[in-house]
């Protein structure tokens, strides 16, 4: 269950400022990571459909970009996260162009409900994410009743190679502290995001090759996926 943002936390808030190269040159410019404001909800989803679905390894393997029902399932999920008002976005200071996004939310332990998605591809993806997440029990191992989860990290192609993804992940720390959340966890499906997470202090709690994952059955098989390993990575927030 994804919780609503506490009313006592100002919205939208800025969580992190940093410098990185500009889009067209090597000049250092200022960037800010903050909550996605309501007027950018539509733009945030458009970004994820255009870039995340076309770039994330499992989505590419499943040809999700041509799965109309899968895209609708993604949109519904992302819209749900946006209504909870915890989604992170990176902007260049003084610009409203979305540089990058991380769809995060406060996950709280609750009874599981069986879900049937219209898209078989999306259903397969969700089952895999749930399986990998469950290999490390956040609630039991960290003694918590909630943590910051995520369902998509994406950087605009023009801004890649600047450490933007890493900085977005770093922004989870001040956000968690403000929200009173003691840990964060994500299933990272590719080497690039895994390296970024490691640099930020995430620890690998579960990892498996896609080859071995496929031995669990068809729902966990992704023939032709370009990555080698999927990892569940977590970080305690002190």
Tab-separated table of C-alpha atoms in Angstrom, residues 2-232:
chain	number	residue	atom	x	y	z
A	2	UNK	CA	1.379	3.403	-1.006
A	3	UNK	CA	0.742	6.051	1.651
A	4	UNK	CA	-0.253	9.656	1.129
A	5	UNK	CA	2.382	12.290	1.825
A	6	UNK	CA	1.998	13.625	5.392
A	7	UNK	CA	0.182	16.949	5.392
A	8	UNK	CA	2.795	18.553	7.643
A	9	UNK	CA	5.504	18.171	4.971
A	10	UNK	CA	5.446	21.215	2.643
A	11	UNK	CA	4.585	20.398	-0.956
A	12	UNK	CA	6.273	20.812	-3.293
A	13	UNK	CA	9.645	20.765	-1.506
A	14	UNK	CA	13.187	20.983	-2.825
A	15	UNK	CA	15.408	18.122	-1.661
A	16	UNK	CA	18.801	18.499	-3.272
A	17	UNK	CA	20.869	21.050	-5.202
A	18	UNK	CA	23.960	20.131	-7.199
A	19	UNK	CA	26.109	21.216	-10.142
A	20	UNK	CA	26.642	19.230	-13.328
A	21	UNK	CA	27.480	19.835	-16.974
A	22	UNK	CA	24.988	21.719	-19.094
A	23	UNK	CA	23.172	20.010	-21.928
A	24	UNK	CA	25.057	21.584	-24.855
A	25	UNK	CA	28.492	22.258	-23.355
A	26	UNK	CA	30.795	21.429	-20.463
A	27	UNK	CA	29.874	24.456	-18.367
A	28	UNK	CA	28.734	23.591	-14.861
A	29	UNK	CA	25.171	24.693	-14.120
A	30	UNK	CA	22.824	24.355	-11.161
A	31	UNK	CA	20.261	21.575	-10.889
A	32	UNK	CA	17.569	20.961	-8.304
A	33	UNK	CA	15.683	17.820	-7.320
A	34	UNK	CA	12.217	18.436	-5.948
A	35	UNK	CA	8.718	17.031	-5.773
A	36	UNK	CA	6.874	16.911	-9.082
A	37	UNK	CA	4.295	19.732	-8.862
A	38	UNK	CA	0.718	18.965	-9.837
A	39	UNK	CA	0.965	21.032	-13.020
A	40	UNK	CA	3.723	18.690	-14.237
A	41	UNK	CA	1.928	15.389	-13.572
A	42	UNK	CA	0.974	14.914	-17.214
A	43	UNK	CA	4.438	15.879	-18.419
A	44	UNK	CA	6.029	13.427	-15.969
A	45	UNK	CA	3.997	10.512	-17.307
A	46	UNK	CA	4.754	11.516	-20.901
A	47	UNK	CA	8.463	11.464	-20.035
A	48	UNK	CA	8.230	7.948	-18.581
A	49	UNK	CA	6.271	6.587	-21.547
A	50	UNK	CA	8.727	8.091	-24.003
A	51	UNK	CA	11.989	7.260	-22.251
A	52	UNK	CA	11.609	4.744	-19.417
A	53	UNK	CA	9.494	2.251	-21.348
A	54	UNK	CA	11.848	2.507	-24.327
A	55	UNK	CA	15.060	2.207	-22.296
A	56	UNK	CA	14.547	0.013	-19.223
A	57	UNK	CA	15.968	-3.469	-19.997
A	58	UNK	CA	12.933	-5.630	-19.170
A	59	UNK	CA	10.533	-3.284	-20.947
A	60	UNK	CA	12.757	-3.346	-24.025
A	61	UNK	CA	12.878	-7.144	-23.902
A	62	UNK	CA	9.086	-7.336	-23.653
A	63	UNK	CA	8.602	-4.719	-26.414
A	64	UNK	CA	6.429	-2.826	-23.956
A	65	UNK	CA	6.502	0.285	-26.149
A	66	UNK	CA	4.150	-1.549	-28.535
A	67	UNK	CA	1.939	-3.019	-25.811
A	68	UNK	CA	-1.020	-0.633	-25.582
A	69	UNK	CA	-2.458	-2.332	-22.522
A	70	UNK	CA	0.939	-2.423	-20.850
A	71	UNK	CA	1.398	1.295	-21.347
A	72	UNK	CA	-2.061	1.903	-19.877
A	73	UNK	CA	-1.147	-0.234	-16.858
A	74	UNK	CA	2.029	1.795	-16.389
A	75	UNK	CA	0.150	5.072	-16.671
A	76	UNK	CA	-2.373	3.968	-14.053
A	77	UNK	CA	0.414	2.982	-11.662
A	78	UNK	CA	2.347	6.211	-12.181
A	79	UNK	CA	-0.788	8.319	-11.794
A	80	UNK	CA	-1.411	6.578	-8.467
A	81	UNK	CA	2.102	7.400	-7.261
A	82	UNK	CA	1.747	11.021	-8.376
A	83	UNK	CA	-1.430	11.475	-6.334
A	84	UNK	CA	0.582	10.530	-3.214
A	85	UNK	CA	2.869	13.529	-3.956
A	86	UNK	CA	6.274	11.959	-3.312
A	87	UNK	CA	7.598	11.588	-6.866
A	88	UNK	CA	11.026	13.161	-7.430
A	89	UNK	CA	12.013	15.235	-10.451
A	90	UNK	CA	15.252	16.879	-11.494
A	91	UNK	CA	15.245	20.258	-13.207
A	92	UNK	CA	17.906	22.654	-14.356
A	93	UNK	CA	17.490	25.721	-12.143
A	94	UNK	CA	15.383	28.290	-13.977
A	95	UNK	CA	13.880	25.735	-16.368
A	96	UNK	CA	10.674	23.697	-16.285
A	97	UNK	CA	12.080	20.956	-18.532
A	98	UNK	CA	12.110	17.616	-16.724
A	99	UNK	CA	15.689	16.337	-16.693
A	100	UNK	CA	14.984	13.140	-14.792
A	101	UNK	CA	12.405	11.375	-12.649
A	102	UNK	CA	12.146	8.783	-9.912
A	103	UNK	CA	8.654	7.534	-9.127
A	104	UNK	CA	8.948	6.900	-5.399
A	105	UNK	CA	6.331	6.327	-2.720
A	106	UNK	CA	5.959	5.325	0.909
A	107	UNK	CA	5.257	1.603	1.004
A	108	UNK	CA	3.512	0.257	4.120
A	109	UNK	CA	3.025	-3.377	4.999
A	110	UNK	CA	-0.538	-4.499	4.290
A	111	UNK	CA	-2.419	-7.683	3.359
A	112	UNK	CA	-1.673	-8.692	-0.195
A	113	UNK	CA	-4.416	-8.550	-2.775
A	114	UNK	CA	-4.284	-10.542	-5.976
A	115	UNK	CA	-4.064	-8.280	-9.016
A	116	UNK	CA	-4.843	-9.206	-12.571
A	117	UNK	CA	-3.479	-6.804	-15.151
A	118	UNK	CA	-4.845	-6.546	-18.654
A	119	UNK	CA	-1.353	-6.713	-20.104
A	120	UNK	CA	0.385	-10.063	-19.785
A	121	UNK	CA	3.708	-8.292	-20.196
A	122	UNK	CA	2.989	-5.876	-17.365
A	123	UNK	CA	1.755	-8.727	-15.182
A	124	UNK	CA	4.989	-10.592	-15.852
A	125	UNK	CA	7.062	-7.532	-14.976
A	126	UNK	CA	5.187	-6.937	-11.719
A	127	UNK	CA	5.550	-10.575	-10.646
A	128	UNK	CA	9.285	-10.354	-11.189
A	129	UNK	CA	9.596	-7.122	-9.195
A	130	UNK	CA	7.566	-8.586	-6.335
A	131	UNK	CA	9.592	-11.793	-6.296
A	132	UNK	CA	12.916	-9.940	-6.156
A	133	UNK	CA	11.655	-7.521	-3.505
A	134	UNK	CA	10.460	-10.329	-1.275
A	135	UNK	CA	13.870	-11.963	-1.180
A	136	UNK	CA	14.812	-9.379	1.430
A	137	UNK	CA	12.147	-8.651	4.043
A	138	UNK	CA	12.526	-4.922	4.699
A	139	UNK	CA	10.060	-4.949	7.578
A	140	UNK	CA	11.653	-7.840	9.457
A	141	UNK	CA	15.316	-7.106	8.777
A	142	UNK	CA	15.142	-3.379	9.446
A	143	UNK	CA	12.425	-3.435	12.117
A	144	UNK	CA	10.255	-0.941	10.252
A	145	UNK	CA	6.631	-0.700	9.153
A	146	UNK	CA	7.215	1.411	6.028
A	147	UNK	CA	9.950	2.307	3.555
A	148	UNK	CA	10.463	4.331	0.396
A	149	UNK	CA	9.914	2.197	-2.687
A	150	UNK	CA	10.116	3.069	-6.382
A	151	UNK	CA	8.673	2.109	-9.768
A	152	UNK	CA	10.828	3.834	-12.333
A	153	UNK	CA	14.027	5.887	-12.632
A	154	UNK	CA	14.634	7.771	-15.870
A	155	UNK	CA	16.928	10.508	-17.175
A	156	UNK	CA	16.264	12.478	-20.362
A	157	UNK	CA	18.683	11.263	-23.089
A	158	UNK	CA	20.124	14.767	-23.547
A	159	UNK	CA	21.260	14.822	-19.913
A	160	UNK	CA	22.763	11.363	-19.544
A	161	UNK	CA	26.400	10.912	-18.602
A	162	UNK	CA	26.235	13.691	-16.022
A	163	UNK	CA	25.480	11.693	-12.887
A	164	UNK	CA	21.869	12.883	-12.835
A	165	UNK	CA	20.466	9.457	-11.924
A	166	UNK	CA	22.880	9.157	-9.022
A	167	UNK	CA	21.872	12.559	-7.673
A	168	UNK	CA	18.183	11.690	-7.929
A	169	UNK	CA	18.848	8.578	-5.854
A	170	UNK	CA	20.775	10.683	-3.314
A	171	UNK	CA	17.745	12.939	-2.946
A	172	UNK	CA	15.870	10.048	-1.343
A	173	UNK	CA	17.918	10.564	1.838
A	174	UNK	CA	16.717	14.068	2.777
A	175	UNK	CA	13.212	13.149	1.621
A	176	UNK	CA	13.160	10.044	3.835
A	177	UNK	CA	14.420	12.006	6.815
A	178	UNK	CA	11.676	14.602	6.370
A	179	UNK	CA	9.034	11.892	5.947
A	180	UNK	CA	10.262	9.927	8.959
A	181	UNK	CA	11.031	6.920	6.757
A	182	UNK	CA	13.992	4.826	7.901
A	183	UNK	CA	14.905	2.922	4.730
A	184	UNK	CA	14.546	2.747	0.972
A	185	UNK	CA	14.621	-0.174	-1.462
A	186	UNK	CA	14.433	-0.729	-5.205
A	187	UNK	CA	14.791	-3.583	-7.662
A	188	UNK	CA	17.396	-2.335	-10.150
A	189	UNK	CA	17.236	-4.147	-13.476
A	190	UNK	CA	20.384	-2.866	-15.202
A	191	UNK	CA	24.079	-2.342	-14.519
A	192	UNK	CA	24.022	1.456	-14.921
A	193	UNK	CA	21.359	2.049	-12.270
A	194	UNK	CA	22.973	-0.570	-10.032
A	195	UNK	CA	26.293	1.301	-10.165
A	196	UNK	CA	24.575	4.580	-9.388
A	197	UNK	CA	22.778	3.058	-6.424
A	198	UNK	CA	26.000	1.559	-5.079
A	199	UNK	CA	27.698	4.967	-5.224
A	200	UNK	CA	24.849	6.390	-3.141
A	201	UNK	CA	25.189	3.812	-0.389
A	202	UNK	CA	22.646	1.203	-1.453
A	203	UNK	CA	23.576	-2.347	-0.503
A	204	UNK	CA	22.824	-5.455	-2.537
A	205	UNK	CA	20.434	-7.669	-0.561
A	206	UNK	CA	19.505	-10.025	-3.389
A	207	UNK	CA	20.887	-10.615	-6.842
A	208	UNK	CA	20.212	-13.152	-9.534
A	209	UNK	CA	21.157	-13.644	-13.143
A	210	UNK	CA	18.341	-13.361	-15.625
A	211	UNK	CA	19.352	-16.808	-16.806
A	212	UNK	CA	18.711	-18.345	-13.383
A	213	UNK	CA	15.606	-16.224	-12.849
A	214	UNK	CA	14.085	-17.847	-15.931
A	215	UNK	CA	14.324	-21.248	-14.225
A	216	UNK	CA	11.464	-20.155	-11.943
A	217	UNK	CA	9.107	-20.369	-14.901
A	218	UNK	CA	7.744	-18.477	-17.882
A	219	UNK	CA	6.604	-15.518	-15.742
A	220	UNK	CA	10.233	-14.833	-14.865
A	221	UNK	CA	11.810	-15.472	-18.242
A	222	UNK	CA	13.039	-12.612	-20.423
A	223	UNK	CA	14.723	-14.105	-23.505
A	224	UNK	CA	17.151	-11.718	-25.148
A	225	UNK	CA	17.336	-9.265	-22.243
A	226	UNK	CA	20.526	-7.250	-22.677
A	227	UNK	CA	21.479	-7.182	-18.991
A	228	UNK	CA	23.004	-10.014	-16.976
A	229	UNK	CA	21.887	-9.469	-13.371
A	230	UNK	CA	18.879	-8.087	-11.500
A	231	UNK	CA	19.435	-6.752	-7.970
A	232	UNK	CA	17.355	-5.749	-4.973
